[in-house]
Every structure is written in structure tokens, then in C-alpha cells.
Coordinates of C-alpha atoms and ligand atoms in Angstrom, one line a residue:
M1 CA 203.0 28.4 79.1
N2 CA 199.2 28.5 79.5
V3 CA 198.4 27.1 82.9
P4 CA 194.7 26.0 83.1
N5 CA 192.6 27.6 85.7
T6 CA 191.8 24.9 88.2
N7 CA 189.4 27.0 90.2
N8 CA 185.9 25.8 89.4
D9 CA 184.4 29.1 90.4
A10 CA 183.4 31.8 88.0
E11 CA 185.7 34.2 86.5
I12 CA 185.2 37.9 87.3
R13 CA 184.8 39.9 84.1
T14 CA 183.0 43.1 84.7
T15 CA 183.4 46.0 87.1
D16 CA 180.0 45.3 88.6
Q17 CA 181.0 41.7 89.3
L18 CA 184.2 42.8 90.8
K19 CA 182.5 45.3 93.1
T20 CA 179.9 42.8 94.2
T21 CA 182.5 40.1 94.9
I22 CA 184.8 42.3 96.8
S23 CA 182.0 43.8 98.9
E24 CA 180.7 40.4 99.7
V25 CA 184.1 38.9 100.5
V26 CA 185.3 41.8 102.6
H27 CA 182.1 42.0 104.6
T28 CA 181.8 38.2 105.2
Q29 CA 185.4 37.5 106.0
K30 CA 186.0 37.0 109.7
I31 CA 188.7 39.2 111.2
T32 CA 191.5 38.6 113.7
D33 CA 191.8 42.0 115.4
I34 CA 195.4 42.1 116.4
H35 CA 195.4 45.1 118.7
T36 CA 192.7 46.1 121.0
H37 CA 192.3 47.3 124.6
L38 CA 189.4 44.9 125.3
F39 CA 189.3 42.3 128.0
S40 CA 187.4 39.0 128.5
P41 CA 184.7 38.9 131.2
P42 CA 186.8 37.6 134.0
F43 CA 188.8 40.9 134.0
N44 CA 185.5 42.4 135.2
E45 CA 185.6 46.2 135.2
L46 CA 188.5 46.3 132.8
L47 CA 186.1 45.2 130.1
L48 CA 184.4 48.5 129.0
W49 CA 181.1 48.5 127.2
G50 CA 177.9 50.5 126.9
I51 CA 176.8 54.0 125.9
D52 CA 178.4 55.9 128.8
E53 CA 181.8 54.2 128.0
L54 CA 181.4 54.9 124.3
L55 CA 180.7 58.6 125.0
T56 CA 183.6 59.0 127.4
Y57 CA 186.1 57.4 125.0
H58 CA 189.3 59.5 125.3
Y59 CA 189.1 60.4 121.6
L60 CA 185.8 62.2 122.4
I61 CA 187.1 63.7 125.6
A62 CA 189.8 65.5 123.6
E63 CA 187.0 66.9 121.3
V64 CA 184.6 68.0 124.0
F65 CA 187.0 70.6 125.5
R66 CA 187.2 72.3 122.1
K67 CA 183.5 73.0 122.0
S68 CA 182.5 73.3 125.7
D69 CA 183.5 75.9 128.3
V70 CA 183.9 73.2 130.9
S71 CA 187.2 73.5 132.8
Y72 CA 189.5 70.5 133.2
Q73 CA 188.9 70.6 136.9
Q74 CA 185.1 70.6 136.4
F75 CA 185.2 67.8 133.9
W76 CA 187.4 65.5 135.9
S77 CA 185.2 66.0 139.0
M78 CA 182.1 64.8 137.2
T79 CA 180.8 61.3 137.4
K80 CA 181.1 59.1 134.2
A81 CA 177.4 59.6 133.6
Q82 CA 177.7 63.4 133.8
Q83 CA 180.7 63.4 131.5
A84 CA 178.8 61.2 129.0
E85 CA 175.9 63.7 129.2
L86 CA 178.1 66.7 128.6
I87 CA 179.7 65.0 125.6
W88 CA 176.4 63.9 124.2
Q89 CA 175.0 67.4 124.6
T90 CA 178.0 69.2 123.3
L91 CA 179.2 67.0 120.4
F92 CA 176.0 65.3 119.3
I93 CA 173.2 67.8 120.1
E94 CA 174.7 71.3 119.9
N95 CA 177.0 70.3 117.0
S96 CA 176.7 67.6 114.4
P97 CA 178.7 64.4 115.1
I98 CA 180.8 64.2 112.0
S99 CA 184.3 63.7 113.4
E100 CA 185.4 60.1 113.1
A101 CA 185.1 59.4 116.8
C102 CA 181.6 60.9 116.9
R103 CA 180.5 59.3 113.7
G104 CA 181.6 56.0 115.3
V105 CA 179.1 56.3 118.1
V106 CA 176.3 56.9 115.6
T107 CA 177.3 54.0 113.4
T108 CA 177.5 51.7 116.4
L109 CA 174.1 52.7 117.8
N110 CA 172.6 52.3 114.3
E111 CA 174.1 48.9 113.8
L112 CA 172.7 47.8 117.2
G113 CA 169.3 48.6 115.9
L114 CA 168.8 51.7 118.0
D115 CA 167.0 54.7 116.7
V116 CA 169.7 57.3 116.1
G117 CA 167.1 59.7 114.8
S118 CA 165.5 60.0 118.3
R119 CA 168.7 61.3 119.8
N120 CA 167.4 60.0 123.1
L121 CA 170.3 59.1 125.4
Q122 CA 168.0 57.5 127.9
D123 CA 166.7 55.0 125.4
Y124 CA 170.3 54.0 124.6
R125 CA 171.0 53.6 128.3
D126 CA 167.9 51.5 128.7
Y127 CA 169.0 49.2 125.9
F128 CA 172.4 48.5 127.6
A129 CA 170.7 48.1 131.0
D130 CA 168.7 45.2 129.6
T131 CA 171.7 43.4 128.2
T132 CA 174.3 41.1 129.9
V133 CA 177.9 41.4 129.0
E134 CA 178.1 37.8 127.7
D135 CA 175.2 38.4 125.4
F136 CA 176.6 41.7 124.3
I137 CA 180.0 40.2 123.4
D138 CA 178.2 37.7 121.1
T139 CA 176.1 40.6 119.6
V140 CA 179.2 42.7 118.9
F141 CA 181.4 39.9 117.6
E142 CA 178.6 38.9 115.2
S143 CA 177.9 42.4 114.1
A144 CA 181.6 43.3 113.6
N145 CA 182.2 39.8 112.1
V146 CA 185.3 39.4 114.2
S147 CA 186.5 36.0 115.3
K148 CA 189.4 36.9 117.7
V149 CA 190.6 40.0 119.4
V150 CA 194.0 40.5 120.9
M151 CA 194.0 42.3 124.3
T152 CA 196.7 44.5 125.7
N153 CA 197.9 42.9 128.9
D154 CA 200.1 44.7 131.3
P155 CA 202.0 42.4 133.7
F156 CA 202.5 45.3 136.1
D157 CA 198.8 46.1 136.4
P158 CA 197.4 44.8 139.7
A159 CA 193.9 44.7 138.3
E160 CA 194.9 42.1 135.8
S161 CA 197.0 39.9 138.1
P162 CA 194.2 37.9 139.9
V163 CA 192.9 36.7 136.5
W164 CA 196.3 35.6 135.3
E165 CA 197.0 33.9 138.6
S166 CA 193.6 32.1 138.4
G167 CA 194.7 30.6 135.0
D168 CA 191.3 31.2 133.6
T169 CA 190.7 34.1 131.2
G170 CA 187.3 32.9 130.1
D171 CA 186.2 33.5 126.6
T172 CA 188.9 32.1 124.2
R173 CA 188.1 34.7 121.6
F174 CA 190.2 37.1 123.6
E175 CA 193.9 36.4 123.2
A176 CA 196.8 38.0 125.1
A177 CA 199.5 40.4 124.1
L178 CA 202.3 41.0 126.7
R179 CA 202.6 44.8 126.9
M180 CA 205.9 46.1 128.1
D181 CA 205.6 49.9 128.3
V182 CA 206.2 49.9 132.0
L183 CA 209.3 47.6 131.7
I184 CA 210.8 49.5 128.8
N185 CA 209.7 53.1 129.3
S186 CA 209.7 53.3 133.1
Y187 CA 212.3 50.8 134.2
E188 CA 214.1 53.1 136.5
D189 CA 210.9 54.8 137.9
T190 CA 208.5 51.9 138.4
A191 CA 209.5 48.5 137.0
Y192 CA 212.7 48.2 138.9
E193 CA 211.0 48.5 142.3
H194 CA 208.1 46.3 141.2
L195 CA 210.4 43.5 140.0
R196 CA 212.4 43.7 143.3
G197 CA 209.1 43.4 145.2
L198 CA 208.3 40.3 143.3
G199 CA 211.7 38.7 144.2
Y200 CA 213.6 39.4 140.9
E201 CA 217.1 40.4 141.7
V202 CA 217.5 43.3 139.3
D203 CA 219.7 46.4 139.8
P204 CA 218.4 50.0 139.4
I205 CA 220.0 50.7 136.1
L206 CA 219.9 47.2 134.6
S207 CA 223.6 46.8 134.2
S208 CA 224.6 43.3 135.1
E209 CA 224.3 39.8 133.7
K210 CA 222.4 38.8 136.8
S211 CA 219.8 41.6 136.1
Y212 CA 219.4 40.5 132.5
K213 CA 218.8 36.9 133.5
E214 CA 216.2 38.0 136.1
V215 CA 214.3 40.1 133.5
R216 CA 214.4 37.2 131.1
R217 CA 213.0 35.0 133.9
F218 CA 210.2 37.6 134.5
L219 CA 209.4 37.6 130.7
E220 CA 209.4 33.8 130.6
T221 CA 207.0 33.6 133.5
W222 CA 204.6 35.9 131.8
I223 CA 204.9 34.2 128.4
Q224 CA 204.0 31.0 130.1
R225 CA 201.2 32.5 132.0
M226 CA 199.6 34.6 129.2
D227 CA 200.6 32.6 126.1
P228 CA 200.7 36.0 124.3
K229 CA 200.5 36.4 120.5
Y230 CA 203.3 38.9 120.7
M231 CA 205.1 41.2 123.2
A232 CA 204.5 44.9 122.6
V233 CA 205.7 48.4 123.4
S234 CA 204.7 52.0 122.4
L235 CA 207.7 54.2 121.9
P236 CA 208.3 57.9 121.5
P237 CA 209.3 59.4 118.1
D238 CA 212.9 59.9 119.3
F239 CA 213.3 56.2 120.2
Q240 CA 216.8 55.1 119.2
Y241 CA 218.5 51.9 118.4
P242 CA 221.2 50.8 119.0
D243 CA 221.2 52.4 122.4
D244 CA 223.6 52.3 125.3
G245 CA 221.0 53.0 127.9
V246 CA 218.4 50.9 129.7
L247 CA 216.3 50.5 126.6
G248 CA 219.2 49.1 124.5
R249 CA 220.3 46.8 127.3
L250 CA 216.7 45.5 127.7
F251 CA 216.3 45.0 124.0
D252 CA 219.6 43.3 123.4
N253 CA 219.9 41.2 126.5
C254 CA 216.4 40.4 127.6
I255 CA 213.6 41.0 125.1
L256 CA 215.1 40.0 121.8
P257 CA 216.6 36.8 123.0
I258 CA 213.3 35.8 124.7
S259 CA 211.3 36.8 121.6
R260 CA 213.5 34.5 119.5
E261 CA 213.6 31.6 122.0
F262 CA 209.8 31.5 122.4
N263 CA 209.0 32.6 118.9
V264 CA 206.9 35.5 120.2
P265 CA 207.2 38.5 117.9
F266 CA 208.0 42.0 119.3
A267 CA 205.5 44.7 118.3
L268 CA 206.8 48.2 118.2
M269 CA 204.3 51.1 118.1
I270 CA 206.4 54.1 117.4
G271 CA 205.7 57.8 117.5
V272 CA 203.7 58.6 120.6
K273 CA 204.5 61.7 122.6
R274 CA 202.9 60.9 126.0
A275 CA 201.3 63.7 128.0
V276 CA 201.7 66.6 125.6
N277 CA 198.8 68.1 127.5
P278 CA 198.7 66.3 130.9
Q279 CA 195.4 68.1 131.8
L280 CA 193.7 65.9 129.3
K281 CA 194.9 62.7 131.1
M282 CA 194.7 59.7 128.7
A283 CA 193.4 62.1 126.0
G284 CA 196.6 64.2 126.3
D285 CA 199.1 62.2 124.1
G286 CA 200.4 63.5 120.8
T287 CA 202.4 62.3 117.9
G288 CA 205.7 63.0 116.3
K289 CA 207.7 61.9 113.3
A290 CA 210.3 59.2 114.1
D291 CA 213.7 58.7 112.6
L292 CA 213.3 55.3 111.1
S293 CA 217.0 54.5 110.7
S294 CA 216.7 53.1 114.2
L295 CA 214.0 50.7 113.0
E296 CA 216.2 49.7 110.0
A297 CA 219.1 49.0 112.4
L298 CA 216.9 46.9 114.6
L299 CA 215.7 44.8 111.7
R300 CA 219.1 44.5 110.1
E301 CA 220.9 43.6 113.3
N302 CA 218.3 41.1 114.5
P303 CA 217.4 39.1 111.4
D304 CA 216.2 36.1 113.4
N305 CA 213.7 38.3 115.3
K306 CA 210.2 39.0 114.1
F307 CA 208.8 42.5 114.5
L308 CA 205.3 43.8 114.1
V309 CA 205.3 47.6 113.5
T310 CA 202.8 50.4 113.3
L311 CA 203.6 54.1 113.3
L312 CA 201.7 57.1 114.6
S313 CA 202.9 59.8 112.2
R314 CA 201.4 60.0 108.7
E315 CA 204.8 61.4 107.5
N316 CA 206.5 58.1 108.4
Q317 CA 204.1 55.8 106.5
H318 CA 205.8 55.8 103.1
E319 CA 209.2 55.2 104.5
L320 CA 207.9 52.3 106.6
C321 CA 206.6 50.6 103.4
V322 CA 210.0 51.0 101.8
I323 CA 211.6 49.4 104.9
G324 CA 209.0 46.6 104.6
R325 CA 210.4 45.8 101.1
K326 CA 213.8 45.4 102.6
F327 CA 213.1 43.2 105.7
K328 CA 211.0 40.1 105.7
N329 CA 211.2 40.0 109.5
L330 CA 209.0 43.1 109.5
M331 CA 205.2 42.8 109.5
I332 CA 203.5 46.2 109.1
F333 CA 200.1 46.4 110.8
G334 CA 197.2 48.7 111.3
C335 CA 196.4 52.4 111.0
W336 CA 197.2 53.4 114.6
W337 CA 195.2 55.9 116.6
F338 CA 195.5 59.3 114.8
M339 CA 196.0 57.3 111.6
N340 CA 192.7 55.6 112.1
N341 CA 190.6 58.1 110.1
P342 CA 189.0 57.4 106.7
S343 CA 191.2 59.7 104.6
V344 CA 194.4 58.5 106.2
I345 CA 193.4 54.8 106.2
E346 CA 192.6 55.1 102.5
E347 CA 195.9 56.7 101.7
I348 CA 198.0 54.3 103.8
T349 CA 196.2 51.2 102.6
R350 CA 196.7 52.2 99.0
E351 CA 200.4 53.0 99.6
R352 CA 201.0 49.7 101.4
I353 CA 199.3 47.6 98.7
E354 CA 201.2 49.4 96.0
L355 CA 204.6 48.9 97.7
L356 CA 204.0 45.6 99.5
G357 CA 201.1 43.9 97.7
L358 CA 199.1 41.6 100.0
S359 CA 201.9 41.1 102.6
V360 CA 200.6 43.4 105.3
I361 CA 198.0 43.5 108.1
P362 CA 196.0 46.5 106.9
Q363 CA 194.1 47.3 110.1
H364 CA 193.5 46.7 113.8
S365 CA 190.7 48.4 115.7
D366 CA 192.4 49.6 118.9
A367 CA 188.9 49.3 120.4
R368 CA 188.8 50.2 124.1
I369 CA 185.1 49.8 124.4
L370 CA 183.6 46.5 123.2
D371 CA 180.9 48.3 121.2
Q372 CA 183.6 50.1 119.1
L373 CA 184.5 46.9 117.3
I374 CA 181.3 47.5 115.4
Y375 CA 182.1 50.9 113.9
K376 CA 185.9 50.6 113.7
W377 CA 185.5 47.5 111.5
K378 CA 182.5 48.7 109.5
H379 CA 184.3 51.9 108.6
S380 CA 187.6 50.2 107.8
R381 CA 186.1 47.3 105.8
Q382 CA 184.5 49.8 103.5
I383 CA 187.7 51.6 102.8
I384 CA 189.7 48.4 102.3
A385 CA 187.1 47.2 99.9
D386 CA 187.2 50.4 97.9
V387 CA 191.0 50.3 97.6
L388 CA 190.9 46.6 96.6
V389 CA 188.3 47.4 93.9
E390 CA 190.6 50.0 92.4
K391 CA 193.7 47.7 92.5
Y392 CA 192.0 44.6 91.1
Q393 CA 190.3 46.7 88.4
S394 CA 193.7 47.9 87.3
I395 CA 194.9 44.4 86.5
L396 CA 191.5 43.3 85.0
D397 CA 191.9 46.3 82.6
V398 CA 195.0 44.8 81.1
G399 CA 193.7 41.3 80.7
W400 CA 194.4 39.6 84.0
T401 CA 191.7 37.1 85.1
L402 CA 190.4 36.8 88.6
T403 CA 188.0 34.4 90.4
H404 CA 185.9 34.7 93.5
S405 CA 188.1 32.2 95.4
E406 CA 191.3 34.1 94.5
I407 CA 189.8 37.3 96.0
E408 CA 188.7 35.2 99.0
R409 CA 192.2 33.9 99.5
D410 CA 193.7 37.4 99.4
V411 CA 191.2 38.9 101.8
N412 CA 191.5 36.0 104.1
N413 CA 195.3 36.7 104.3
L414 CA 194.8 40.4 104.9
F415 CA 192.3 39.8 107.7
G416 CA 194.1 37.0 109.6
G417 CA 196.1 34.7 107.4
N418 CA 199.2 37.0 107.2
F419 CA 199.2 37.4 111.0
E420 CA 199.0 33.6 111.6
R421 CA 201.7 32.9 109.1
F422 CA 203.9 35.5 110.6
L423 CA 203.4 34.1 114.1
N424 CA 203.9 30.5 113.1
G425 CA 206.7 30.8 110.6
N426 CA 210.3 30.7 111.6
Ligands
RAT1 O1 194.4 54.4 120.7 C1 194.4 54.5 121.9 O2 193.4 54.2 122.6 C2 195.6 55.0 122.6 O3 195.3 55.5 123.8 C3 196.7 54.0 122.9 O4 196.1 53.1 123.8 C4 197.4 53.3 121.9 O5 196.6 52.6 121.0 C5 198.4 52.3 122.6 O6 198.2 51.1 122.5 O7 199.3 52.8 123.3
ZN2 ZN1 196.3 50.8 121.5

């Protein structure tokens, strides 16, 4: 049957029209950035911004040691300003800044209207010295065209506690995610003592009904305090489920029931090998390929739970898409960390769209420094637009018709709609 097109907007007929429309829609669509390490202003020094923070991003710290003779000990005894100067000198002046992390700094400065041709670090410092953080948040959100960012909030971090206790996290564009790395990955070393100190009657190996109940009470308290969009954990590549250790007991008796009860999805970020080179501190983590049969088991055995998943190994990405086809309780998101490079983003985005259509969240920024929202989104938007042109073109070629509003609908879903629907659905 021939269904009339009820859209009153123009049909897209040519490749030029398609390119122009996609470029316009992808660049004007506001984004919900579902995973960052940014903080709203009341968190004070946890909110990082400015040129020295940009230059001392841990992705750049890993790179500077490859090109400078500085020793670990010398580097870590420098002030932040000195570290920034060394990185600037080594990676931007003595070498051309074409790695993705370096290029990001250049894009950001350029988008802020600074003269990247001058290569004058002092000028960049002066620009930030003349700006307030509140004004800069507006500048960045506007330039990146982001409407909301989800923070990473650690209930075990004493630096965050006062803000949560005050009940006022300020700017509502910053939303919470309850991060559970300490609870899950360091229960026996750190979390157990911490919970006891707070009056939760847990045992050292989490082996009793009483302990489960107490951890659930802890999670409930934090869910009520933070109103998180999701709970999250990063896991090593050898993560296993089902599991008869602390992780399995935490998942089955504490986190999954709470996640269902409060309709707060559980985000799994799988594939990080922490401290492969501890000398690099935060820059010292690596990646490994995971056995995704554990993820399949988790999805299969917990069909009433919702999982957001991103993986750190390129080799796992295709398999993840296939799993996505099998389980509607899985929402795949973002090109995480070592995946967040143009060639890999392009490959993964294409693969996801081919296998899962428009039912994914193609990207998050992982920004740690506010300014990075600018480059991370500028770079990713361009790649997503290119992939979409290719995919829409392939159906136009065989007679499908498309309108501006249909493309707008699709991009809106990719950049926020799918996330909202996943959170709000049952
Ligand atoms: O991308 C990063 O900045 C990493 O250091 C990690 O924070 C990672 O994204 C994570 O959330 O564990
Ligand atoms: Zn992260």
C-alpha cells in the first residue's frame, strides 16, 4: 500500500542535499553526553578546566614520556604548570601535535577563538585567567552544543561527600552517575572498612544476608542522594559472570536487585587492565580483550535488568554488536578511551549501525577537562555525520525517500533520545 508522506518538509533527492542536511542536523542537534569525568561548580577543584589541565590530561602524559628524556620521578616532582610546559614544548613545539589527544588541544584552542598559529602558551594562559568558571561552562556547552553531561560520582570519595551532603550540586546540566569501582573492585581492601566506618554492618567477604541488606541500604541511600542516571563500574577483561566470589555476590544480591527496584540501569565498562605501568599513575592503564560469554550470561540471566555497555578492546566490538541483536536489555554506548580515535570511531560506528541500526548511543566524550567537550564532540560529530551520509545514501540509491525531519528524528535519537527511552522504559 502506498502510504502518503505526511511530512510537510522537503524530500531529499540529491547527494548534495543529503550531505548538507546531515551536516546541519548533526551539528545543530544538542547532545546528552552520557559519560564524562566533569563536575559542576560546587565540587570546586574536582571541576578541571583551562590550558594547564588540558595539557596535563593523562592521555598526553602517556605521550610525553615517549618523546622526552624526563624521568618518571622528575616529572611527578614538577608542579602542574611545569608539567604543562614540558608537554607543550615536547609534543607541540618539538614535534607536530597530530596524535588525537594533541590534535584535541589544537581544535579546542581554535574553537575558543585563540590564535593557534602563535603557539604562545602564555597568551592561552592569559585567556583562561580572564574567565570565570561559570562563564566558561556556558562558552563550552554552547561551543560543543551539549545540553547535559553525566558526571562520574564516587560515593567513597571524601572530596565529593560535602557537596552530596549539602544537597545542592548547582548547575542542573550536570547529572550524576553512581560509580561503583571501589565497592566492586576493592570490596575487601577498601570498601568493607569504609562501609563499617559509616555504620553499615557488612562482613569482610560479603557472605551473609545481613551484609547484602546493608550494601543494598548503602546503594539506596546514594541513589536517593544523587538521583543517578545509572550505576557504573569499570571491569578488567577477565571479568566473569556468574561468579562465586565477592563480585558475583554483589551483583546478584545487591546491585542487580537495586537496579531493578529503582529502575537505574547498570553500566559496565569492560576491558581495562589497571596499572599496567604504575609509574605512569593514571596514565598507566591498559586494555585487554574480554570473554563476552560472561556478558551474555549476565544479560540472559537478568532479563529484567537494564545494562549500558561499552568495551575497551577493538577486538570485542563486533561481538558486542551481535550480542546487542540478541538482548534488548543491552544498550551499547560510546567509543571508550582507547577506542575514541577517529579511525576506530568510524569503524565501530559503521559496524554498529549496520548491525543495530539506530538503536545505539554512538558516543560519549569521557571528558575530564571541561574544555575537552569542545574537541571530543567536534571530532566525533564529523565522523558520525560521514557514516550517516554513507548509510542514507545507500538507501537513496535504491529508491528510498527521506526528509529533513526524518533525519532530525534519527539524529535526535542517537544523541539523546535512545538514552532517555532506555532509562525511562521498563
Ligand atoms: O578515559 C579516561 O579518562 C580513563 O581514565 C577512565 O576514566 C575511564 O574512562 C573510566 O571511566 O574508567
Ligand atoms: Zn571514563
